Amino acid sequence: MQNELKIYNTLNRETSIFKPLHKDYVGMYVCGPTVYSNAHLGNARTYVSFDIIYRYLLHLGYKVRYVRNITDAGHLEGDRDEGDDKFAKKAKLEQVEPMEIVQRYTIDFHEVLQQFNTLPPSIEPTATGHIIEQIEMTKKILANGYAYESNGSIYFDVEKFSSEHHYTILSNRNIEELLNNTRELDGQDEKKGRLDFALWIKAKPEHIMRWQSPWGEGFPGWHLECSAMSSKYLGNEFDIHGGGMDLIPTHHTNEIAQNLACHHTQPAKYWIHTNMLTVNGQKMSKSLGNSFLPSELFSGNHPLLDKGYSPMTVRFFMLQAHYRSTLDFRNDALQAAEKGLERLMNGIQMLEKLKSSDSSSFSVQDIKDKVYKAMNEDFNTPIALAHLFDATRLINLVNDGKEQISETDLSDLQSFMNHFVFNVLGLKPEISNTGMLTEELMQVIIGIRSAAKSKKDFETSDFIRDQLKNIGIEIKDSKEGTYYKIG
RNA sequence: GGUCCUGUGGCCGAGAGGCUAGGCAAGGCUCUGCAAAAGCUUCUACAGCGGUUCGAAUCCGCUCGGGACCUCCA
């Protein structure tokens, strides 16, 4: 099963069988957030997508080292390589220390990802914790002749690099066009070429976040940190490098260039890129001002939403689309996901109560094979889910006595469904946080109502039901008994 | 302006030459004191035009929509 996993690789735009560099081990680096503001839902989608990839690799038995950085310095506004970085800017705005900004939004990021039930990475390095490594790398790139100093800053020489290497291998862009693109350049005297980017930036006097370097006080360029940290924790060559698609043309392109210029190796064997989350057909982004905060989504406190949706509904919603497709975010679609998730979860609950027969009228192995096949096709979660829904239908049919399942098949299906849905897809049952007292009180009330019902005192039973409904508690009678739902 | 991607039923979304995706919604049925829920089941599709092919949603061309990147972005 393991050897059948296929991954789409941005490097050659082909889907091919995944072969790790070292048998049974996988090194995976994913570009993390720049923590200068709240994580929005688009950010969350990327990390949920890589969470699925991480979980599935673990499920296949790989020992995975998953490194995801926190960018807490050096990320410039624009590519002008001048002025304040994002942290200093925000810090000024909010009148706090830059590291307070970093702290606040790092915590926010972790909280958001936890709500979406993503597993933490193995290592989560920060840019500020790896200044020395970045300086060392800059030195090497300088020594190798792919960078130059200009007014206390160090720039990567793209033109020189591209004469020897395929600079645009990831983006598949035409380098000549990029170089000749007559887009407006405002005050770029320091750089030789318009594509050149900063490895190290000289700090202005008012700049707070600054470090001592051979070239004076300054701070590192954004692209360098990922190169430095991935090399440090995963080696010069590792298996998977991931991130959002929007990182392809600049950030990842430059990362590859830096690694080649420094170590003479292409860092990752497989480059995986996730697609964007859109709102009404447009990319969700901070600059467009159409981003959703997860908290707004959970509470429903947003003009585009009718109501709030739980983190698991949103996670499920994301899984219903392939990670390389754009996913359009809208109220109706969330509503549909909420119902769909409920159906799947009900199926899993039902599975526990199923009675087995002497033989099975359908093949459990067949279901499992189809689900694995889908996941092996570049982590195709929508198809995997489709087959899990087929399984759900069969579970319900067994319950209705229209299909049969043997004892061994039943326990096989139980462990498979539970493991796959909870551990691989990372869904979890939503626990109502009403507490034990509410639960006990509800059981008392339901008991009274059931007693009235059995005496055919429907006036009383309906009265209880109506009163509860008024305070937002719904009573539902089913064959298995009466249960309630809050909200 | 340049480069590239994309257009699937009421909605979201898979598929990528012949074989039903799936979920939601809608209709029917079952269960039920009633209601709700739940379950089963049915239906509706491949932007338009032309071409290749025995056969196209899937390949090619054109037209018309939508989007991304070329600036920071997950």
Coordinates of C-alpha atoms (C1' of nucleotides) in Angstrom, one line a residue:
Chain A
M1 CA 0.0 0.0 0.0
Q2 CA 2.8 2.4 0.9
N3 CA 4.5 2.4 -2.4
E4 CA 1.3 3.4 -4.2
L5 CA 1.2 6.9 -2.9
K6 CA 1.4 9.4 -5.7
I7 CA 2.1 13.1 -5.2
Y8 CA 1.8 16.0 -7.6
N9 CA 5.1 17.8 -7.8
T10 CA 5.2 21.4 -8.8
L11 CA 8.8 21.0 -9.8
N12 CA 7.9 19.0 -12.9
R13 CA 4.1 19.4 -12.9
E14 CA 3.7 15.7 -12.8
T15 CA 2.1 13.2 -10.4
S16 CA 4.5 10.5 -9.6
I17 CA 5.0 7.7 -7.0
F18 CA 6.4 9.0 -3.8
K19 CA 9.8 7.6 -2.9
P20 CA 11.4 9.1 0.2
L21 CA 15.1 9.8 0.2
H22 CA 15.6 7.5 3.2
K23 CA 13.4 4.4 3.5
D24 CA 10.6 4.8 6.1
Y25 CA 11.6 8.4 6.9
V26 CA 10.0 11.6 5.6
G27 CA 11.3 15.1 6.0
M28 CA 8.7 17.8 5.3
Y29 CA 9.0 21.5 5.5
V30 CA 6.0 23.8 5.3
C31 CA 6.2 27.6 5.2
G32 CA 4.5 28.9 8.3
P33 CA 2.8 32.2 8.9
T34 CA 4.2 35.7 9.3
V35 CA 2.8 36.5 12.7
Y36 CA 1.9 40.1 12.5
S37 CA -1.9 39.8 12.4
N38 CA -4.6 37.2 13.1
A39 CA -4.6 34.1 11.1
H40 CA -7.5 34.1 8.6
L41 CA -9.4 31.2 7.1
G42 CA -7.3 31.0 4.0
N43 CA -4.2 30.5 6.1
A44 CA -6.0 27.8 8.0
R45 CA -6.9 25.9 4.8
T46 CA -3.3 25.5 3.9
Y47 CA -2.3 24.1 7.3
V48 CA -5.3 21.8 7.3
S49 CA -4.3 20.5 3.9
F50 CA -0.8 19.8 5.1
D51 CA -2.2 18.3 8.3
I52 CA -4.0 15.7 6.1
I53 CA -0.8 15.0 4.3
Y54 CA 1.1 14.7 7.5
R55 CA -1.5 12.4 9.1
Y56 CA -1.7 10.2 6.0
L57 CA 2.1 9.8 5.8
L58 CA 2.1 8.9 9.5
H59 CA -0.8 6.5 8.8
L60 CA 1.2 4.8 6.1
G61 CA 3.9 4.1 8.7
Y62 CA 6.5 6.8 7.8
K63 CA 8.5 8.4 10.5
V64 CA 7.9 12.0 9.6
R65 CA 9.8 15.1 10.8
Y66 CA 7.4 17.9 10.1
V67 CA 9.0 21.4 10.3
R68 CA 6.9 24.5 10.1
N69 CA 8.4 27.8 10.8
I70 CA 7.2 31.0 12.4
T71 CA 8.3 34.1 10.6
D72 CA 8.8 36.7 13.3
A73 CA 11.3 39.0 11.7
G74 CA 12.6 40.4 8.5
H75 CA 9.5 40.2 6.4
L76 CA 9.3 43.4 4.5
E77 CA 6.4 45.4 3.3
G78 CA 6.7 45.2 -0.4
D79 CA 9.9 44.0 -1.9
R80 CA 11.5 47.3 -1.7
D81 CA 13.9 46.1 0.9
E82 CA 13.7 49.4 2.7
G83 CA 11.7 50.8 5.6
D84 CA 10.2 48.9 8.5
D85 CA 9.4 45.3 8.5
K86 CA 5.8 44.2 9.2
F87 CA 6.4 43.7 12.9
A88 CA 7.9 47.1 13.5
K89 CA 5.2 48.7 11.5
K90 CA 2.4 47.0 13.4
A91 CA 4.2 47.5 16.7
K92 CA 4.3 51.2 16.1
L93 CA 0.7 51.2 15.2
E94 CA -0.3 49.4 18.4
Q95 CA 2.4 51.1 20.5
V96 CA 4.0 47.9 21.7
E97 CA 7.3 46.1 21.3
P98 CA 7.7 44.1 18.1
M99 CA 8.0 40.9 20.1
E100 CA 4.7 41.6 21.7
I101 CA 3.2 41.5 18.3
V102 CA 5.0 38.3 17.5
Q103 CA 3.8 36.7 20.8
R104 CA 0.2 37.8 20.4
Y105 CA -0.2 36.5 16.9
T106 CA 1.8 33.3 17.5
I107 CA -0.6 32.4 20.2
D108 CA -3.6 33.2 18.0
F109 CA -2.1 31.1 15.2
H110 CA -1.7 28.1 17.5
E111 CA -5.2 28.5 19.0
V112 CA -6.7 28.6 15.5
L113 CA -4.9 25.5 14.3
Q114 CA -5.8 23.7 17.5
Q115 CA -9.5 24.4 17.0
F116 CA -9.2 22.9 13.5
N117 CA -7.6 19.8 15.2
T118 CA -4.3 19.9 13.3
L119 CA -1.4 18.1 14.8
P120 CA 1.5 20.2 15.9
P121 CA 4.6 20.0 13.8
S122 CA 7.7 18.2 15.1
I123 CA 9.7 21.3 15.1
E124 CA 8.5 24.9 14.9
P125 CA 11.5 27.1 14.5
T126 CA 11.5 30.9 14.5
A127 CA 13.4 33.3 12.2
T128 CA 14.7 35.3 15.2
G129 CA 16.1 32.1 16.7
H130 CA 18.2 31.4 13.6
I131 CA 19.9 34.7 12.8
I132 CA 23.3 33.0 13.1
E133 CA 22.4 30.4 10.6
Q134 CA 21.1 33.0 8.2
I135 CA 24.3 35.1 8.5
E136 CA 26.3 32.0 7.8
M137 CA 24.3 31.1 4.8
T138 CA 24.6 34.7 3.5
K139 CA 28.4 34.5 3.9
K140 CA 28.5 31.3 1.9
I141 CA 26.4 32.6 -0.9
L142 CA 28.6 35.7 -1.0
A143 CA 31.7 33.5 -1.1
N144 CA 30.2 31.4 -3.9
G145 CA 29.7 34.6 -5.9
Y146 CA 25.9 34.7 -6.1
A147 CA 25.5 37.8 -3.9
Y148 CA 26.9 41.3 -3.5
E149 CA 27.0 43.9 -0.9
S150 CA 25.4 47.3 -1.5
N151 CA 25.3 50.0 1.1
G152 CA 25.4 47.6 4.1
S153 CA 22.8 45.2 2.6
I154 CA 23.4 41.9 0.8
Y155 CA 21.5 41.1 -2.3
F156 CA 21.1 37.9 -4.3
D157 CA 22.3 38.2 -7.9
V158 CA 19.5 36.6 -9.8
E159 CA 20.9 37.4 -13.2
K160 CA 24.2 35.7 -12.4
F161 CA 22.4 32.7 -10.9
S162 CA 20.0 32.3 -13.8
S163 CA 22.8 32.2 -16.3
E164 CA 23.8 28.9 -14.7
H165 CA 20.6 27.5 -13.2
H166 CA 17.0 27.3 -14.1
Y167 CA 15.8 30.1 -11.8
T168 CA 12.1 29.9 -12.7
I169 CA 11.9 26.1 -12.5
L170 CA 8.9 26.3 -10.1
S171 CA 6.9 29.1 -11.7
N172 CA 7.8 28.1 -15.2
R173 CA 8.1 31.7 -16.1
N174 CA 10.2 33.1 -18.8
I175 CA 13.2 34.7 -17.2
E176 CA 13.9 37.1 -20.0
E177 CA 10.4 38.5 -19.7
L178 CA 10.7 38.8 -16.0
L179 CA 14.0 40.6 -16.3
N180 CA 12.7 43.0 -19.0
N181 CA 9.3 43.5 -17.4
T182 CA 9.0 47.3 -17.3
R183 CA 7.1 47.5 -14.1
E184 CA 7.7 50.6 -12.2
L185 CA 10.6 50.5 -9.9
D186 CA 10.7 53.1 -7.2
G187 CA 14.1 53.9 -5.9
Q188 CA 16.0 50.7 -6.3
D189 CA 19.4 52.1 -6.6
E190 CA 20.9 49.5 -4.2
K191 CA 20.0 46.6 -6.4
K192 CA 21.7 45.7 -9.6
G193 CA 18.9 43.8 -11.1
R194 CA 15.2 44.2 -10.6
L195 CA 14.8 40.5 -9.6
D196 CA 17.5 40.7 -7.0
F197 CA 16.3 40.2 -3.5
A198 CA 17.7 40.9 -0.1
L199 CA 19.5 38.3 2.0
W200 CA 20.5 40.7 4.6
I201 CA 19.1 44.2 5.1
K202 CA 20.9 47.1 6.8
A203 CA 18.9 48.4 9.7
K204 CA 18.0 52.1 9.8
P205 CA 18.7 53.9 13.0
E206 CA 15.1 53.8 14.2
H207 CA 14.8 50.1 13.5
I208 CA 14.3 48.1 16.7
M209 CA 14.7 44.5 15.5
R210 CA 18.4 44.4 14.6
W211 CA 21.3 42.0 14.8
Q212 CA 25.1 42.4 14.5
S213 CA 26.5 40.9 11.3
P214 CA 29.8 41.2 9.3
W215 CA 28.1 43.9 7.3
G216 CA 26.9 45.9 10.2
E217 CA 23.7 45.9 12.1
G218 CA 20.7 44.6 10.2
F219 CA 18.1 41.9 9.8
P220 CA 17.6 38.9 7.5
G221 CA 15.6 38.9 4.3
W222 CA 12.4 36.9 4.3
H223 CA 13.3 34.2 1.8
L224 CA 16.5 33.3 3.7
E225 CA 15.0 32.0 6.9
C226 CA 13.2 29.1 5.3
S227 CA 16.4 28.0 3.5
A228 CA 18.4 28.3 6.7
M229 CA 15.9 26.4 8.9
S230 CA 15.0 23.7 6.5
S231 CA 18.7 23.0 5.9
K232 CA 19.4 22.9 9.6
Y233 CA 16.6 20.5 10.6
L234 CA 16.1 18.5 7.5
G235 CA 19.4 18.6 5.8
N236 CA 20.4 20.1 2.5
E237 CA 18.2 17.7 0.7
F238 CA 14.8 16.5 2.0
D239 CA 11.6 15.0 0.8
I240 CA 8.7 17.5 0.8
H241 CA 8.5 21.2 0.8
G242 CA 5.1 22.8 1.0
G243 CA 3.2 26.0 1.2
G244 CA 0.5 28.0 -0.5
M245 CA 0.5 28.4 -4.2
D246 CA 1.1 32.1 -3.9
L247 CA 4.6 31.4 -2.6
I248 CA 5.6 29.7 -5.8
P249 CA 6.8 32.7 -8.0
T250 CA 8.8 34.5 -5.4
H251 CA 9.4 32.9 -2.0
H252 CA 9.9 29.3 -3.1
T253 CA 11.7 30.3 -6.3
N254 CA 14.2 32.3 -4.2
E255 CA 14.5 29.6 -1.7
I256 CA 15.6 27.1 -4.3
A257 CA 18.0 29.7 -5.7
Q258 CA 19.5 30.3 -2.2
N259 CA 20.0 26.6 -1.5
L260 CA 21.6 26.0 -4.9
A261 CA 23.8 29.0 -4.5
C262 CA 24.8 27.9 -1.0
H263 CA 24.8 24.1 -0.9
H264 CA 24.7 23.3 -4.6
T265 CA 21.6 21.2 -4.0
Q266 CA 18.0 21.6 -4.8
P267 CA 16.4 21.4 -1.3
A268 CA 13.3 19.3 -1.8
K269 CA 12.5 16.4 -4.0
Y270 CA 8.7 17.1 -4.0
W271 CA 7.2 20.5 -3.9
I272 CA 3.6 20.5 -2.8
H273 CA 1.4 23.6 -3.2
T274 CA -2.1 24.1 -1.9
N275 CA -4.6 26.3 -3.6
M276 CA -6.4 29.3 -2.3
L277 CA -9.6 29.8 -0.5
T278 CA -11.8 32.2 -2.3
V279 CA -14.7 34.4 -1.2
N280 CA -17.3 35.0 -4.0
G281 CA -14.7 33.8 -6.5
Q282 CA -11.9 36.0 -5.3
K283 CA -8.8 35.1 -3.3
M284 CA -9.2 35.6 0.4
S285 CA -6.4 37.9 1.5
K286 CA -5.6 40.5 4.1
S287 CA -4.8 43.1 1.4
L288 CA -8.2 42.6 -0.3
G289 CA -10.0 42.9 3.0
N290 CA -12.2 40.0 2.3
S291 CA -10.7 37.7 4.9
F292 CA -12.6 35.8 7.5
L293 CA -11.3 35.3 10.9
P294 CA -12.0 31.8 12.3
S295 CA -13.6 33.4 15.3
E296 CA -16.1 35.3 13.1
L297 CA -16.8 32.0 11.4
F298 CA -17.5 30.1 14.6
S299 CA -19.7 32.8 16.0
G300 CA -21.4 33.6 12.7
N301 CA -20.6 37.3 13.4
H302 CA -19.9 38.3 9.8
P303 CA -22.1 40.0 7.2
L304 CA -21.7 37.1 4.7
L305 CA -22.8 34.5 7.2
D306 CA -26.3 33.5 8.4
K307 CA -25.0 31.6 11.4
G308 CA -21.9 30.2 13.0
Y309 CA -20.2 27.0 11.9
S310 CA -18.2 24.7 14.1
P311 CA -14.5 24.1 13.4
M312 CA -15.1 20.5 12.4
T313 CA -17.8 21.6 9.9
V314 CA -15.2 23.9 8.3
R315 CA -12.5 21.2 8.3
F316 CA -15.0 18.8 6.7
F317 CA -15.9 21.5 4.2
M318 CA -12.2 21.9 3.3
L319 CA -11.8 18.2 2.9
Q320 CA -14.6 18.0 0.4
A321 CA -12.4 19.8 -2.1
H322 CA -9.0 18.7 -3.4
Y323 CA -6.2 20.7 -1.9
R324 CA -5.0 21.8 -5.4
S325 CA -8.4 23.3 -6.3
T326 CA -9.6 26.7 -5.2
L327 CA -12.4 26.4 -2.8
D328 CA -15.1 28.9 -2.7
F329 CA -16.3 30.0 0.6
R330 CA -20.0 30.7 1.0
N331 CA -22.8 30.3 3.4
D332 CA -24.8 27.6 1.5
A333 CA -21.7 25.5 1.0
L334 CA -21.0 25.6 4.8
Q335 CA -24.6 24.7 5.5
A336 CA -24.3 21.6 3.2
A337 CA -21.0 20.6 4.9
E338 CA -22.6 20.8 8.3
K339 CA -25.4 18.4 7.3
G340 CA -22.9 16.1 5.5
L341 CA -20.6 15.9 8.5
E342 CA -23.6 15.0 10.7
R343 CA -24.6 12.2 8.4
L344 CA -21.1 10.8 8.4
M345 CA -20.8 11.0 12.2
N346 CA -24.3 9.4 12.6
G347 CA -23.1 6.6 10.4
I348 CA -20.1 6.0 12.6
Q349 CA -22.3 6.0 15.7
M350 CA -24.7 3.6 14.1
L351 CA -21.8 1.3 13.3
E352 CA -21.2 0.7 17.0
K353 CA -24.8 -0.5 17.4
L354 CA -24.9 -2.8 14.4
K355 CA -25.8 -6.5 14.7
S356 CA -23.7 -8.9 12.7
S357 CA -24.9 -11.8 10.6
D358 CA -23.3 -15.1 9.5
S359 CA -22.0 -13.5 6.3
S360 CA -21.7 -10.2 4.6
S361 CA -23.7 -9.1 1.6
F362 CA -21.0 -6.5 0.6
S363 CA -17.3 -6.3 0.7
V364 CA -15.7 -4.3 3.4
Q365 CA -12.3 -4.8 1.8
D366 CA -13.6 -3.2 -1.3
I367 CA -14.6 0.0 0.6
K368 CA -11.2 0.1 2.2
D369 CA -9.4 -0.3 -1.1
K370 CA -11.3 2.5 -2.7
V371 CA -10.6 4.9 0.1
Y372 CA -6.9 4.1 0.1
K373 CA -6.8 4.4 -3.7
A374 CA -8.3 7.8 -3.5
M375 CA -5.8 9.0 -0.8
N376 CA -3.0 7.5 -2.8
E377 CA -4.0 9.6 -5.8
D378 CA -2.4 12.8 -4.4
F379 CA -4.4 12.8 -1.2
N380 CA -7.8 13.0 -2.9
T381 CA -10.0 13.5 0.1
P382 CA -13.2 14.3 -1.8
I383 CA -13.2 10.9 -3.4
A384 CA -12.2 9.2 -0.1
L385 CA -15.1 10.9 1.5
A386 CA -17.5 9.8 -1.3
H387 CA -16.6 6.2 -0.5
L388 CA -16.9 6.8 3.2
F389 CA -20.4 8.0 2.4
D390 CA -21.1 4.9 0.5
A391 CA -20.0 3.0 3.6
T392 CA -22.4 5.1 5.6
R393 CA -25.3 4.2 3.4
L394 CA -24.4 0.5 3.7
I395 CA -24.2 0.8 7.5
N396 CA -27.7 2.3 7.5
L397 CA -28.9 -0.4 5.3
V398 CA -27.5 -3.1 7.6
N399 CA -29.4 -1.4 10.4
D400 CA -32.6 -1.6 8.3
G401 CA -32.0 -5.2 7.7
K402 CA -31.5 -4.8 4.0
E403 CA -27.8 -5.6 4.0
Q404 CA -25.8 -8.0 6.1
I405 CA -22.4 -7.9 7.7
S406 CA -20.4 -10.7 9.3
E407 CA -18.8 -10.4 12.7
T408 CA -15.2 -10.1 11.5
D409 CA -16.2 -7.7 8.7
L410 CA -18.1 -5.6 11.3
S411 CA -15.1 -5.2 13.6
D412 CA -12.9 -4.6 10.6
L413 CA -15.2 -1.8 9.3
Q414 CA -15.5 -0.3 12.8
S415 CA -11.8 0.0 13.3
F416 CA -11.3 1.2 9.7
M417 CA -14.0 3.9 9.9
N418 CA -12.9 5.1 13.3
H419 CA -9.3 5.2 12.4
F420 CA -9.7 6.8 9.1
V421 CA -12.2 9.5 10.0
F422 CA -10.7 10.5 13.3
N423 CA -7.0 9.9 12.9
V424 CA -6.4 10.3 9.2
L425 CA -9.0 12.9 8.2
G426 CA -8.6 14.4 11.7
L427 CA -12.3 15.0 12.3
K428 CA -13.6 14.6 15.8
P429 CA -17.0 14.4 17.3
E430 CA -18.2 17.8 18.4
I431 CA -18.6 17.7 22.1
S432 CA -21.2 19.9 23.5
N433 CA -19.8 21.8 26.4
T434 CA -23.0 21.8 28.4
G435 CA -21.6 20.0 31.4
M436 CA -22.8 17.1 33.4
L437 CA -25.5 18.9 35.3
T438 CA -27.3 19.9 32.1
E439 CA -27.0 16.3 30.9
E440 CA -28.5 14.9 34.1
L441 CA -31.3 17.5 34.1
M442 CA -32.1 16.7 30.5
Q443 CA -32.4 13.1 31.4
V444 CA -34.8 13.9 34.2
I445 CA -37.0 16.0 31.9
I446 CA -36.9 13.5 29.1
G447 CA -37.9 10.8 31.6
I448 CA -40.9 12.8 32.7
R449 CA -42.0 13.4 29.1
S450 CA -41.6 9.8 28.2
A451 CA -43.7 8.8 31.2
A452 CA -46.4 11.2 30.0
K453 CA -46.2 9.9 26.5
S454 CA -46.6 6.3 27.6
K455 CA -49.8 7.3 29.4
K456 CA -50.9 9.0 26.2
D457 CA -50.8 12.3 28.0
F458 CA -49.7 14.2 24.9
E459 CA -50.8 17.5 26.3
T460 CA -48.0 17.3 28.9
S461 CA -45.4 15.8 26.5
D462 CA -46.0 18.4 23.9
F463 CA -45.9 21.1 26.5
I464 CA -42.5 20.0 27.6
R465 CA -41.3 19.8 24.0
D466 CA -42.6 23.2 23.1
Q467 CA -41.2 24.8 26.2
L468 CA -37.7 23.4 25.6
K469 CA -37.9 24.5 22.0
N470 CA -38.5 28.0 23.2
I471 CA -35.2 28.0 25.0
G472 CA -33.4 26.5 22.0
I473 CA -33.4 22.8 22.9
E474 CA -34.9 20.4 20.4
I475 CA -36.4 17.1 21.4
K476 CA -36.3 14.3 18.9
D477 CA -38.0 10.9 19.2
S478 CA -36.3 8.0 17.5
K479 CA -36.6 4.3 17.6
E480 CA -33.7 4.1 20.0
G481 CA -35.2 6.6 22.4
T482 CA -35.5 10.3 22.8
Y483 CA -32.5 12.6 22.5
Y484 CA -32.0 16.3 22.6
K485 CA -30.0 18.8 20.7
I486 CA -29.0 22.2 21.9
G487 CA -28.8 25.2 19.5
Chain B
rG1 C1' -0.2 44.8 -20.8
rG2 C1' 2.5 39.8 -20.2
rU3 C1' 2.3 34.6 -18.3
rC4 C1' -0.8 30.8 -16.6
rC5 C1' -5.1 28.4 -14.7
rU6 C1' -10.3 27.6 -15.0
rG7 C1' -15.9 27.3 -16.6
rU8 C1' -19.7 20.4 -14.4
rG9 C1' -27.1 19.7 -12.5
rG10 C1' -30.7 24.8 -7.8
rC11 C1' -25.7 25.1 -4.6
rC12 C1' -20.7 23.1 -3.2
rG13 C1' -17.5 20.0 -5.5
rA14 C1' -14.8 14.9 -7.8
rG15 C1' -13.7 12.8 -12.5
rA16 C1' -10.1 13.8 -17.4
rG17 C1' -11.8 9.6 -24.1
rG18 C1' -16.6 4.5 -23.6
rC19 C1' -18.2 2.4 -17.2
rU20 C1' -23.3 6.0 -11.3
rA21 C1' -18.7 10.5 -7.9
rG22 C1' -20.2 12.3 -3.3
rG23 C1' -22.6 16.0 -0.1
rC24 C1' -26.6 19.7 0.3
rA25 C1' -31.3 21.2 -1.6
rA26 C1' -36.0 19.4 -4.1
rG27 C1' -39.8 15.1 -5.0
rG28 C1' -41.4 10.1 -3.3
rC29 C1' -41.5 6.4 0.6
rU30 C1' -40.5 4.2 5.7
rC31 C1' -40.7 5.0 10.8
rU32 C1' -44.1 7.9 14.1
rG33 C1' -49.9 9.9 18.8
rC34 C1' -48.4 14.5 16.3
rA35 C1' -44.0 17.0 15.1
rA36 C1' -39.0 17.0 14.3
rA37 C1' -35.1 14.0 13.3
rA38 C1' -33.3 9.8 10.9
rG39 C1' -33.2 6.1 7.0
rC40 C1' -34.2 4.4 2.0
rU41 C1' -35.1 6.2 -2.9
rU42 C1' -35.7 9.4 -7.5
rC43 C1' -34.5 13.5 -10.6
rU44 C1' -31.7 17.4 -12.9
rA45 C1' -24.9 18.3 -15.7
rC46 C1' -20.7 18.9 -18.1
rA47 C1' -20.3 27.6 -20.9
rG48 C1' -21.1 28.3 -26.6
rC49 C1' -19.6 27.0 -31.6
rG50 C1' -16.6 24.0 -34.7
rG51 C1' -13.1 19.9 -35.2
rU52 C1' -10.4 14.9 -34.1
rU53 C1' -12.6 9.9 -32.9
rC54 C1' -16.6 4.1 -33.9
rG55 C1' -17.3 7.1 -29.3
rA56 C1' -15.7 13.5 -25.8
rA57 C1' -17.7 16.7 -19.9
rU58 C1' -12.7 14.5 -20.8
rC59 C1' -8.2 15.9 -26.7
rC60 C1' -7.7 20.3 -30.5
rG61 C1' -9.3 25.4 -32.3
rC62 C1' -12.1 29.7 -31.8
rU63 C1' -15.7 32.8 -28.9
rC64 C1' -17.6 34.4 -24.3
rG65 C1' -17.3 34.3 -18.9
rG66 C1' -14.3 33.7 -14.0
rG67 C1' -9.6 33.7 -11.5
rA68 C1' -4.3 33.7 -10.1
rC69 C1' 0.6 35.6 -10.7
rC70 C1' 3.9 39.5 -12.5
rU71 C1' 4.0 43.9 -5.5
rC72 C1' 3.4 41.5 0.6
rC73 C1' 0.3 37.2 0.8
rA74 C1' -1.2 30.4 2.8

